[in-house]
mmCIF file of C-alpha atoms and ligand atoms in Angstrom:
data_model
loop_
_atom_site.group_PDB
_atom_site.id
_atom_site.type_symbol
_atom_site.label_atom_id
_atom_site.label_comp_id
_atom_site.label_asym_id
_atom_site.label_seq_id
_atom_site.Cartn_x
_atom_site.Cartn_y
_atom_site.Cartn_z
ATOM 1 C CA MET U 1 102.017 82.338 84.019
ATOM 2 C CA LYS U 2 101.927 79.064 82.077
ATOM 3 C CA ARG U 3 103.086 75.844 84.990
ATOM 4 C CA ARG U 4 106.779 75.368 81.684
ATOM 5 C CA ASN U 5 107.991 79.277 82.080
ATOM 6 C CA PHE U 6 107.278 79.892 85.782
ATOM 7 C CA ILE U 7 109.237 76.356 86.782
ATOM 8 C CA LYS U 8 112.271 78.083 84.470
ATOM 9 C CA LYS U 9 111.667 80.991 86.313
ATOM 10 C CA ALA U 10 111.656 79.951 89.426
ATOM 11 C CA SER U 11 114.719 77.483 89.174
ATOM 12 C CA VAL U 12 116.654 80.272 87.502
ATOM 13 C CA THR U 13 115.790 82.954 90.997
ATOM 14 C CA GLY U 14 116.683 79.870 92.277
ATOM 15 C CA LEU U 15 112.952 78.797 94.436
ATOM 16 C CA GLY U 16 112.669 75.619 95.985
ATOM 17 C CA LEU U 17 110.852 72.987 95.255
ATOM 18 C CA VAL U 18 108.817 73.146 97.620
ATOM 19 C CA THR U 19 108.152 76.395 97.097
ATOM 20 C CA VAL U 20 107.418 76.225 93.537
ATOM 21 C CA SER U 21 104.457 73.221 93.802
ATOM 22 C CA SER U 22 103.170 74.923 96.698
ATOM 23 C CA VAL U 23 102.819 78.560 93.890
ATOM 24 C CA LEU U 24 101.902 75.743 91.159
ATOM 25 C CA THR U 25 99.294 74.376 92.883
ATOM 26 C CA HIS U 26 97.845 77.662 94.149
ATOM 27 C CA CYS U 27 97.517 78.785 90.676
ATOM 28 C CA ASP U 28 96.410 76.021 89.195
ATOM 29 C CA GLU U 29 94.653 74.209 90.659
ATOM 30 C CA PRO U 30 92.182 76.345 92.626
ATOM 31 C CA LEU U 31 89.947 73.339 93.232
ATOM 32 C CA ALA U 32 91.982 70.368 94.248
ATOM 33 C CA ARG U 33 94.156 73.441 97.044
ATOM 34 C CA ASN U 34 91.073 74.114 98.328
ATOM 35 C CA LYS U 35 90.205 70.390 99.557
ATOM 36 C CA LYS U 36 93.689 69.821 100.730
ATOM 37 C CA VAL U 37 92.876 72.442 103.012
ATOM 38 C CA ILE U 38 89.657 71.373 104.415
ATOM 39 C CA ALA U 39 90.440 69.924 107.135
ATOM 40 C CA VAL U 40 89.368 67.549 109.953
ATOM 41 C CA ALA U 41 87.764 69.622 113.171
ATOM 42 C CA ASP U 42 87.173 66.838 115.390
ATOM 43 C CA GLY U 43 88.526 66.918 118.422
ATOM 44 C CA VAL U 44 87.920 69.978 118.861
ATOM 45 C CA LYS U 45 84.264 70.587 117.153
ATOM 46 C CA PRO U 46 81.928 72.474 118.249
ATOM 47 C CA MET U 47 83.955 75.340 119.127
ATOM 48 C CA VAL U 48 83.785 79.461 119.893
ATOM 49 C CA ILE U 49 85.616 82.183 119.935
ATOM 50 C CA ALA U 50 85.131 85.442 120.704
ATOM 51 C CA THR U 51 86.460 89.201 121.326
ATOM 52 C CA TRP U 52 86.906 90.607 124.994
ATOM 53 C CA LYS U 53 85.661 89.078 128.564
ATOM 54 C CA THR U 54 81.466 87.015 127.168
ATOM 55 C CA ASP U 55 81.954 84.440 129.630
ATOM 56 C CA LEU U 56 77.874 84.927 129.114
ATOM 57 C CA ALA U 57 77.086 84.951 125.476
ATOM 58 C CA VAL U 58 80.133 82.713 124.530
ATOM 59 C CA GLU U 59 78.629 79.622 126.934
ATOM 60 C CA THR U 60 75.589 80.785 125.139
ATOM 61 C CA ALA U 61 76.557 80.101 121.598
ATOM 62 C CA ALA U 62 78.344 76.781 122.513
ATOM 63 C CA LYS U 63 74.981 75.631 123.634
ATOM 64 C CA VAL U 64 73.188 76.323 120.607
ATOM 65 C CA LEU U 65 76.798 74.519 119.234
ATOM 66 C CA GLU U 66 76.545 71.745 122.224
ATOM 67 C CA LYS U 67 72.266 70.279 121.468
ATOM 68 C CA GLY U 68 73.677 69.898 117.317
ATOM 69 C CA GLY U 69 72.556 73.846 116.116
ATOM 70 C CA ASN U 70 74.301 75.222 113.897
ATOM 71 C CA ALA U 71 77.333 77.856 113.352
ATOM 72 C CA LEU U 72 75.417 80.580 112.423
ATOM 73 C CA ASP U 73 72.729 80.225 115.411
ATOM 74 C CA ALA U 74 75.813 80.242 118.229
ATOM 75 C CA VAL U 75 76.863 83.524 116.756
ATOM 76 C CA GLU U 76 73.784 85.198 116.722
ATOM 77 C CA GLN U 77 72.295 83.716 119.802
ATOM 78 C CA GLY U 78 75.384 84.749 121.389
ATOM 79 C CA CYS U 79 75.997 88.363 119.868
ATOM 80 C CA ARG U 80 72.752 88.655 121.300
ATOM 81 C CA ILE U 81 73.390 88.200 125.065
ATOM 82 C CA GLU U 82 75.809 91.440 124.378
ATOM 83 C CA GLU U 83 73.424 93.279 122.907
ATOM 84 C CA ALA U 84 70.184 93.295 125.216
ATOM 85 C CA ASN U 85 73.471 93.695 128.222
ATOM 86 C CA GLU U 86 72.915 97.182 128.954
ATOM 87 C CA LYS U 87 76.225 97.607 130.852
ATOM 88 C CA GLY U 88 78.597 96.782 127.611
ATOM 89 C CA LYS U 89 79.437 100.462 126.613
ATOM 90 C CA SER U 90 80.588 99.491 123.153
ATOM 91 C CA VAL U 91 77.309 97.210 122.007
ATOM 92 C CA GLY U 92 73.957 96.985 122.061
ATOM 93 C CA LYS U 93 71.612 98.885 124.416
ATOM 94 C CA GLY U 94 73.539 101.125 126.211
ATOM 95 C CA GLY U 95 76.143 101.404 123.374
ATOM 96 C CA LEU U 96 77.187 105.097 123.963
ATOM 97 C CA PRO U 97 75.431 107.305 121.539
ATOM 98 C CA ASP U 98 77.394 109.347 118.956
ATOM 99 C CA ARG U 99 78.510 112.755 119.778
ATOM 100 C CA ASP U 100 74.619 114.255 119.236
ATOM 101 C CA GLY U 101 73.697 111.628 121.687
ATOM 102 C CA ASN U 102 71.800 108.792 118.624
ATOM 103 C CA VAL U 103 72.978 105.886 119.583
ATOM 104 C CA THR U 104 73.683 104.166 116.244
ATOM 105 C CA LEU U 105 74.349 100.139 115.788
ATOM 106 C CA ASP U 106 76.437 98.382 113.070
ATOM 107 C CA ALA U 107 76.334 94.643 112.595
ATOM 108 C CA CYS U 108 76.803 91.924 110.504
ATOM 109 C CA ILE U 109 76.960 88.329 109.976
ATOM 110 C CA MET U 110 78.440 85.424 107.451
ATOM 111 C CA ASN U 111 77.263 81.893 106.549
ATOM 112 C CA ASP U 112 79.451 78.607 105.607
ATOM 113 C CA LYS U 113 78.217 79.421 102.161
ATOM 114 C CA GLY U 114 80.428 82.789 102.014
ATOM 115 C CA ASP U 115 77.097 84.568 102.551
ATOM 116 C CA TYR U 116 77.137 87.688 104.110
ATOM 117 C CA GLY U 117 74.193 90.970 105.587
ATOM 118 C CA ALA U 118 74.875 93.864 107.536
ATOM 119 C CA VAL U 119 73.048 97.208 108.838
ATOM 120 C CA LEU U 120 75.203 100.001 108.748
ATOM 121 C CA GLY U 121 73.745 103.195 111.573
ATOM 122 C CA VAL U 122 70.908 101.858 112.409
ATOM 123 C CA LYS U 123 69.052 103.754 115.385
ATOM 124 C CA ASN U 124 66.048 102.178 118.141
ATOM 125 C CA ILE U 125 67.365 98.619 117.284
ATOM 126 C CA LYS U 126 68.844 96.152 119.697
ATOM 127 C CA HIS U 127 69.110 93.129 118.387
ATOM 128 C CA VAL U 128 71.093 94.386 114.578
ATOM 129 C CA ILE U 129 72.901 91.240 115.009
ATOM 130 C CA SER U 130 69.292 89.120 113.839
ATOM 131 C CA VAL U 131 68.286 92.029 111.696
ATOM 132 C CA ALA U 132 71.471 91.280 109.691
ATOM 133 C CA ARG U 133 70.920 88.389 109.223
ATOM 134 C CA LYS U 134 67.704 89.154 107.475
ATOM 135 C CA VAL U 135 69.108 91.265 105.297
ATOM 136 C CA MET U 136 71.424 88.180 104.644
ATOM 137 C CA GLU U 137 68.683 85.522 103.640
ATOM 138 C CA ASP U 138 65.411 88.162 103.134
ATOM 139 C CA THR U 139 66.863 90.421 100.657
ATOM 140 C CA PRO U 140 69.267 90.349 97.993
ATOM 141 C CA HIS U 141 71.524 92.562 99.285
ATOM 142 C CA VAL U 142 73.921 92.652 101.642
ATOM 143 C CA MET U 143 73.902 95.997 103.287
ATOM 144 C CA LEU U 144 71.365 97.984 104.168
ATOM 145 C CA VAL U 145 71.987 102.201 106.046
ATOM 146 C CA GLY U 146 70.263 103.889 108.680
ATOM 147 C CA ASP U 147 66.376 104.615 108.126
ATOM 148 C CA GLY U 148 66.000 101.991 105.559
ATOM 149 C CA ALA U 149 67.508 99.851 108.234
ATOM 150 C CA GLU U 150 65.658 100.547 110.550
ATOM 151 C CA GLN U 151 62.624 100.332 108.731
ATOM 152 C CA PHE U 152 63.243 96.837 107.305
ATOM 153 C CA ALA U 153 63.896 95.800 110.851
ATOM 154 C CA VAL U 154 60.051 97.096 111.889
ATOM 155 C CA ALA U 155 58.870 95.278 108.877
ATOM 156 C CA LYS U 156 60.478 92.004 110.266
ATOM 157 C CA GLY U 157 58.785 92.454 113.586
ATOM 158 C CA PHE U 158 61.300 93.902 115.548
ATOM 159 C CA LYS U 159 60.253 96.154 118.143
ATOM 160 C CA ARG U 160 61.981 99.986 118.017
ATOM 161 C CA GLU U 161 63.038 100.795 122.008
ATOM 162 C CA ASN U 162 65.566 103.877 123.349
ATOM 163 C CA LEU U 163 69.146 102.155 123.353
ATOM 164 C CA LEU U 164 69.703 105.377 125.325
ATOM 165 C CA THR U 165 70.202 104.330 128.828
ATOM 166 C CA GLU U 166 70.409 106.687 132.075
ATOM 167 C CA ALA U 167 73.955 105.120 132.393
ATOM 168 C CA SER U 168 75.407 106.403 128.786
ATOM 169 C CA LYS U 169 73.233 109.532 128.353
ATOM 170 C CA LYS U 170 75.018 111.209 131.694
ATOM 171 C CA ALA U 171 78.160 110.148 130.467
ATOM 172 C CA TRP U 172 76.831 111.722 126.844
ATOM 173 C CA GLN U 173 75.911 114.674 128.689
ATOM 174 C CA LYS U 174 79.481 114.861 130.793
ATOM 175 C CA TRP U 175 81.492 113.987 127.481
ATOM 176 C CA LYS U 176 79.657 117.505 126.084
ATOM 177 C CA GLU U 177 80.571 120.075 128.880
ATOM 178 C CA LYS U 178 84.642 119.863 127.177
ATOM 179 C CA SER U 179 82.649 118.168 123.537
ATOM 180 C CA GLU U 180 86.319 116.665 122.968
ATOM 181 C CA TYR U 181 86.199 114.908 119.575
ATOM 182 C CA LYS U 182 88.825 112.340 120.517
ATOM 183 C CA PRO U 183 87.632 109.228 119.003
ATOM 184 C CA ILE U 184 89.955 107.784 121.218
ATOM 185 C CA ILE U 185 89.440 104.259 121.891
ATOM 186 C CA ASN U 186 90.566 103.229 125.679
ATOM 187 C CA ILE U 187 92.731 100.894 125.458
ATOM 188 C CA GLU U 188 91.897 98.754 128.625
ATOM 189 C CA ASN U 189 88.032 98.448 127.985
ATOM 190 C CA HIS U 190 86.508 97.173 124.570
ATOM 191 C CA ASP U 191 82.668 95.366 124.502
ATOM 192 C CA THR U 192 82.456 95.147 120.428
ATOM 193 C CA ILE U 193 81.820 91.384 119.918
ATOM 194 C CA GLY U 194 83.003 89.369 116.768
ATOM 195 C CA MET U 195 82.545 85.930 117.009
ATOM 196 C CA LEU U 196 83.263 82.825 115.808
ATOM 197 C CA ALA U 197 81.564 79.349 115.010
ATOM 198 C CA ILE U 198 82.646 75.972 114.226
ATOM 199 C CA ASP U 199 79.301 73.368 114.350
ATOM 200 C CA LYS U 200 79.761 69.423 115.378
ATOM 201 C CA LYS U 201 79.683 69.336 111.225
ATOM 202 C CA GLY U 202 82.585 71.281 110.778
ATOM 203 C CA ASN U 203 81.281 74.581 109.342
ATOM 204 C CA ILE U 204 82.308 77.641 110.284
ATOM 205 C CA SER U 205 80.051 81.506 110.889
ATOM 206 C CA GLY U 206 80.735 83.773 112.476
ATOM 207 C CA ALA U 207 79.110 88.112 113.802
ATOM 208 C CA CYS U 208 80.162 91.591 114.782
ATOM 209 C CA THR U 209 78.046 93.514 116.713
ATOM 210 C CA THR U 210 78.782 96.802 117.709
ATOM 211 C CA SER U 211 77.784 100.873 118.357
ATOM 212 C CA GLY U 212 81.121 101.567 117.346
ATOM 213 C CA LEU U 213 82.971 104.809 118.589
ATOM 214 C CA ALA U 214 81.624 106.471 121.553
ATOM 215 C CA TYR U 215 80.947 110.257 120.791
ATOM 216 C CA LYS U 216 81.632 109.820 116.876
ATOM 217 C CA MET U 217 81.000 112.098 114.142
ATOM 218 C CA PRO U 218 77.175 111.342 113.081
ATOM 219 C CA GLY U 219 77.175 108.800 110.142
ATOM 220 C CA ARG U 220 80.326 107.128 111.410
ATOM 221 C CA VAL U 221 80.676 104.014 110.573
ATOM 222 C CA GLY U 222 83.661 101.638 111.458
ATOM 223 C CA ASP U 223 85.002 98.450 110.647
ATOM 224 C CA SER U 224 82.612 96.414 112.888
ATOM 225 C CA PRO U 225 79.537 96.184 109.543
ATOM 226 C CA ILE U 226 81.903 95.544 106.990
ATOM 227 C CA ILE U 227 83.016 92.222 105.058
ATOM 228 C CA GLY U 228 86.461 91.445 105.996
ATOM 229 C CA GLY U 229 87.019 94.375 108.056
ATOM 230 C CA GLY U 230 85.369 93.585 111.100
ATOM 231 C CA LEU U 231 85.294 90.285 110.107
ATOM 232 C CA PHE U 232 85.822 87.446 107.659
ATOM 233 C CA VAL U 233 85.161 83.933 107.331
ATOM 234 C CA ASP U 234 85.841 80.757 104.183
ATOM 235 C CA ASN U 235 84.224 77.358 105.318
ATOM 236 C CA GLU U 236 87.211 76.666 103.140
ATOM 237 C CA VAL U 237 89.865 77.839 105.485
ATOM 238 C CA GLY U 238 88.884 80.137 109.154
ATOM 239 C CA GLY U 239 88.282 82.980 109.909
ATOM 240 C CA ALA U 240 88.672 86.149 111.894
ATOM 241 C CA SER U 241 87.193 89.124 113.676
ATOM 242 C CA ALA U 242 88.549 92.599 114.945
ATOM 243 C CA THR U 243 87.763 95.010 117.565
ATOM 244 C CA GLY U 244 88.965 98.310 118.145
ATOM 245 C CA LEU U 245 90.090 101.416 116.326
ATOM 246 C CA GLY U 246 87.976 100.777 112.803
ATOM 247 C CA GLU U 247 89.886 103.129 110.849
ATOM 248 C CA GLU U 248 92.613 101.114 110.929
ATOM 249 C CA VAL U 249 91.810 97.834 110.577
ATOM 250 C CA LEU U 250 89.507 99.155 107.272
ATOM 251 C CA LYS U 251 92.441 100.419 105.974
ATOM 252 C CA THR U 252 94.211 97.447 106.076
ATOM 253 C CA VAL U 253 90.829 95.521 105.884
ATOM 254 C CA GLY U 254 92.150 93.429 108.856
ATOM 255 C CA SER U 255 89.799 89.944 109.180
ATOM 256 C CA PHE U 256 90.227 88.983 104.987
ATOM 257 C CA LEU U 257 93.859 89.390 105.350
ATOM 258 C CA ILE U 258 94.453 87.372 108.122
ATOM 259 C CA VAL U 259 91.963 84.472 106.292
ATOM 260 C CA GLU U 260 94.491 85.407 103.507
ATOM 261 C CA LEU U 261 97.126 84.766 105.336
ATOM 262 C CA MET U 262 95.805 80.854 106.751
ATOM 263 C CA ARG U 263 94.774 80.192 103.395
ATOM 264 C CA GLN U 264 98.674 80.729 102.408
ATOM 265 C CA GLY U 265 99.463 78.359 105.221
ATOM 266 C CA LYS U 266 99.615 80.185 108.274
ATOM 267 C CA SER U 267 99.197 80.021 111.449
ATOM 268 C CA PRO U 268 95.996 81.362 113.325
ATOM 269 C CA GLN U 269 98.472 83.449 115.999
ATOM 270 C CA LYS U 270 100.699 84.173 112.581
ATOM 271 C CA ALA U 271 98.551 85.566 110.554
ATOM 272 C CA CYS U 272 96.739 87.472 113.427
ATOM 273 C CA GLU U 273 100.488 89.351 114.499
ATOM 274 C CA GLU U 274 100.379 89.700 111.148
ATOM 275 C CA ALA U 275 97.678 91.933 110.373
ATOM 276 C CA ILE U 276 98.422 93.758 113.290
ATOM 277 C CA GLY U 277 102.685 94.556 111.905
ATOM 278 C CA ARG U 278 100.671 95.720 108.574
ATOM 279 C CA ILE U 279 98.868 98.387 110.588
ATOM 280 C CA VAL U 280 101.818 99.871 113.199
ATOM 281 C CA ASN U 281 104.717 99.256 111.022
ATOM 282 C CA LYS U 282 103.044 101.938 108.518
ATOM 283 C CA PRO U 283 106.140 105.351 108.754
ATOM 284 C CA GLY U 284 105.401 107.438 110.873
ATOM 285 C CA LYS U 285 101.717 105.587 112.414
ATOM 286 C CA ASP U 286 101.566 106.714 116.300
ATOM 287 C CA PHE U 287 99.861 104.065 117.232
ATOM 288 C CA ARG U 288 100.386 104.715 121.133
ATOM 289 C CA ASN U 289 96.830 106.085 121.607
ATOM 290 C CA PHE U 290 94.684 103.498 119.643
ATOM 291 C CA GLN U 291 93.628 99.859 120.277
ATOM 292 C CA VAL U 292 93.237 96.900 117.597
ATOM 293 C CA GLY U 293 92.575 92.832 118.528
ATOM 294 C CA TYR U 294 91.968 90.705 116.280
ATOM 295 C CA ILE U 295 90.751 86.689 117.185
ATOM 296 C CA ALA U 296 90.945 84.033 114.082
ATOM 297 C CA VAL U 297 90.145 80.142 114.110
ATOM 298 C CA ASN U 298 91.423 78.230 110.678
ATOM 299 C CA LYS U 299 89.270 74.975 109.316
ATOM 300 C CA LYS U 300 91.289 72.544 112.372
ATOM 301 C CA GLY U 301 90.043 74.501 115.386
ATOM 302 C CA GLU U 302 93.382 76.445 115.914
ATOM 303 C CA THR U 303 93.044 80.068 117.687
ATOM 304 C CA GLY U 304 95.127 82.647 117.081
ATOM 305 C CA ALA U 305 94.576 86.131 118.965
ATOM 306 C CA TYR U 306 96.702 89.469 119.582
ATOM 307 C CA SER U 307 96.359 93.264 119.601
ATOM 308 C CA ILE U 308 98.542 96.214 119.904
ATOM 309 C CA HIS U 309 98.010 96.855 123.394
ATOM 310 C CA LYS U 310 97.905 95.048 126.903
ATOM 311 C CA TYR U 311 94.287 93.955 127.859
ATOM 312 C CA PHE U 312 92.557 92.706 124.811
ATOM 313 C CA SER U 313 91.207 89.395 125.706
ATOM 314 C CA TYR U 314 89.059 86.410 124.399
ATOM 315 C CA ASN U 315 86.227 83.737 125.937
ATOM 316 C CA LEU U 316 87.693 80.559 123.781
ATOM 317 C CA TYR U 317 85.070 77.329 124.142
ATOM 318 C CA LYS U 318 87.010 74.225 123.564
ATOM 319 C CA ASN U 319 86.524 70.424 124.583
ATOM 320 C CA LYS U 320 83.473 71.744 126.870
ATOM 321 C CA GLU U 321 85.393 74.869 129.064
ATOM 322 C CA ASN U 322 84.836 78.324 128.360
ATOM 323 C CA LYS U 323 87.815 80.355 129.387
ATOM 324 C CA ASN U 324 88.305 84.021 129.045
ATOM 325 C CA ILE U 325 92.418 84.505 127.955
ATOM 326 C CA PRO U 326 94.118 87.353 127.995
ATOM 327 C CA SER U 327 95.481 87.460 124.138
ATOM 328 C CA ASP U 328 99.251 88.657 123.158
ATOM 329 C CA PHE U 329 100.154 91.930 122.209
ATOM 330 C CA TYR U 330 102.909 93.688 120.491
ATOM 331 C CA ASN U 331 103.397 97.053 122.254
ATOM 332 C CA LYS U 332 105.216 95.768 125.447
ATOM 333 C CA VAL U 333 107.559 99.047 125.942
HETATM 334 C C1 SD4 R 1 84.341 100.290 115.555
HETATM 335 N N1 SD4 R 1 86.138 98.478 116.130
HETATM 336 O O1 SD4 R 1 83.394 101.033 115.453
HETATM 337 C C2 SD4 R 1 84.490 99.897 116.456
HETATM 338 C C3 SD4 R 1 84.920 99.396 118.038
HETATM 339 C C4 SD4 R 1 84.971 98.561 118.565
HETATM 340 O O2 SD4 R 1 85.253 98.172 121.147
HETATM 341 O O3 SD4 R 1 85.415 97.795 118.656
HETATM 342 N N2 SD4 R 1 85.028 98.835 120.110
HETATM 343 O O4 SD4 R 1 85.359 101.018 114.953
#
């Protein structure tokens, strides 16, 4: 629509002047608008935010940043901590397997230039976040899946290892007694990690890594390695990441939605709330048995978090302090 026509139409429909000028900027001058959006993150940078109680992962990322490292290295190093933590049941080694007993991992990473790399359904490789980074940096592609991803990882020097621990094998064998296919995510406890960091230069990167739903169908992939689903970063605006039932995140392109809402002026908190609203307000949606949680950060270093149910929390490193903070949530009954 031409600027003059739009103004005419806007005044007929009673849109206020402020709205008109911001919409015009939005339509006609995207570069100028983006310049305006870039805000200074001084005072709060460097900073890190990550899903769930991920103290050590966030501390590790923060150390990289405090030493002057970049946000991409920080999120990769942070996520590797959870991938190596055998006690975590939905990420890396020790993650619960699919219904056939195979642990398959998904991960993705995005840098401040908007580049993206991901691996999906990878067996036998623990540090899939680093494989995702290699896909981003060393291939002309953005995603590698299954055997191809595993072969690529081995060619890049990653070690094959058994990801099924004694504890996760026992849990799977117990599940097999009934083999009830109910991909319910326990609403109290997860450990998929989505992490966003702002480095000293004010640049943002993000990463997300998971073993996905416990006892999933072989071949099932959730939101975590999908751009705009489990993770999205736009260095001019901010970043967002998701955890919980990936199918619901994907159907609403949750992380992309949050970043776009922030671009339009919403705070990270309001943007996370609206993204949860898009899920729970679908007609007839029974959200009682699944959890979704979001975290977000904008270019100013403001953060937000929101989930459907209680018990979602996130770690935040800001002003040299690393804290685990309970998230606000939708279902208060
Ligand atoms: C998935 N979003 O595969 C992941 C699971 C998750 O904590 O976040 N678990 O759907």
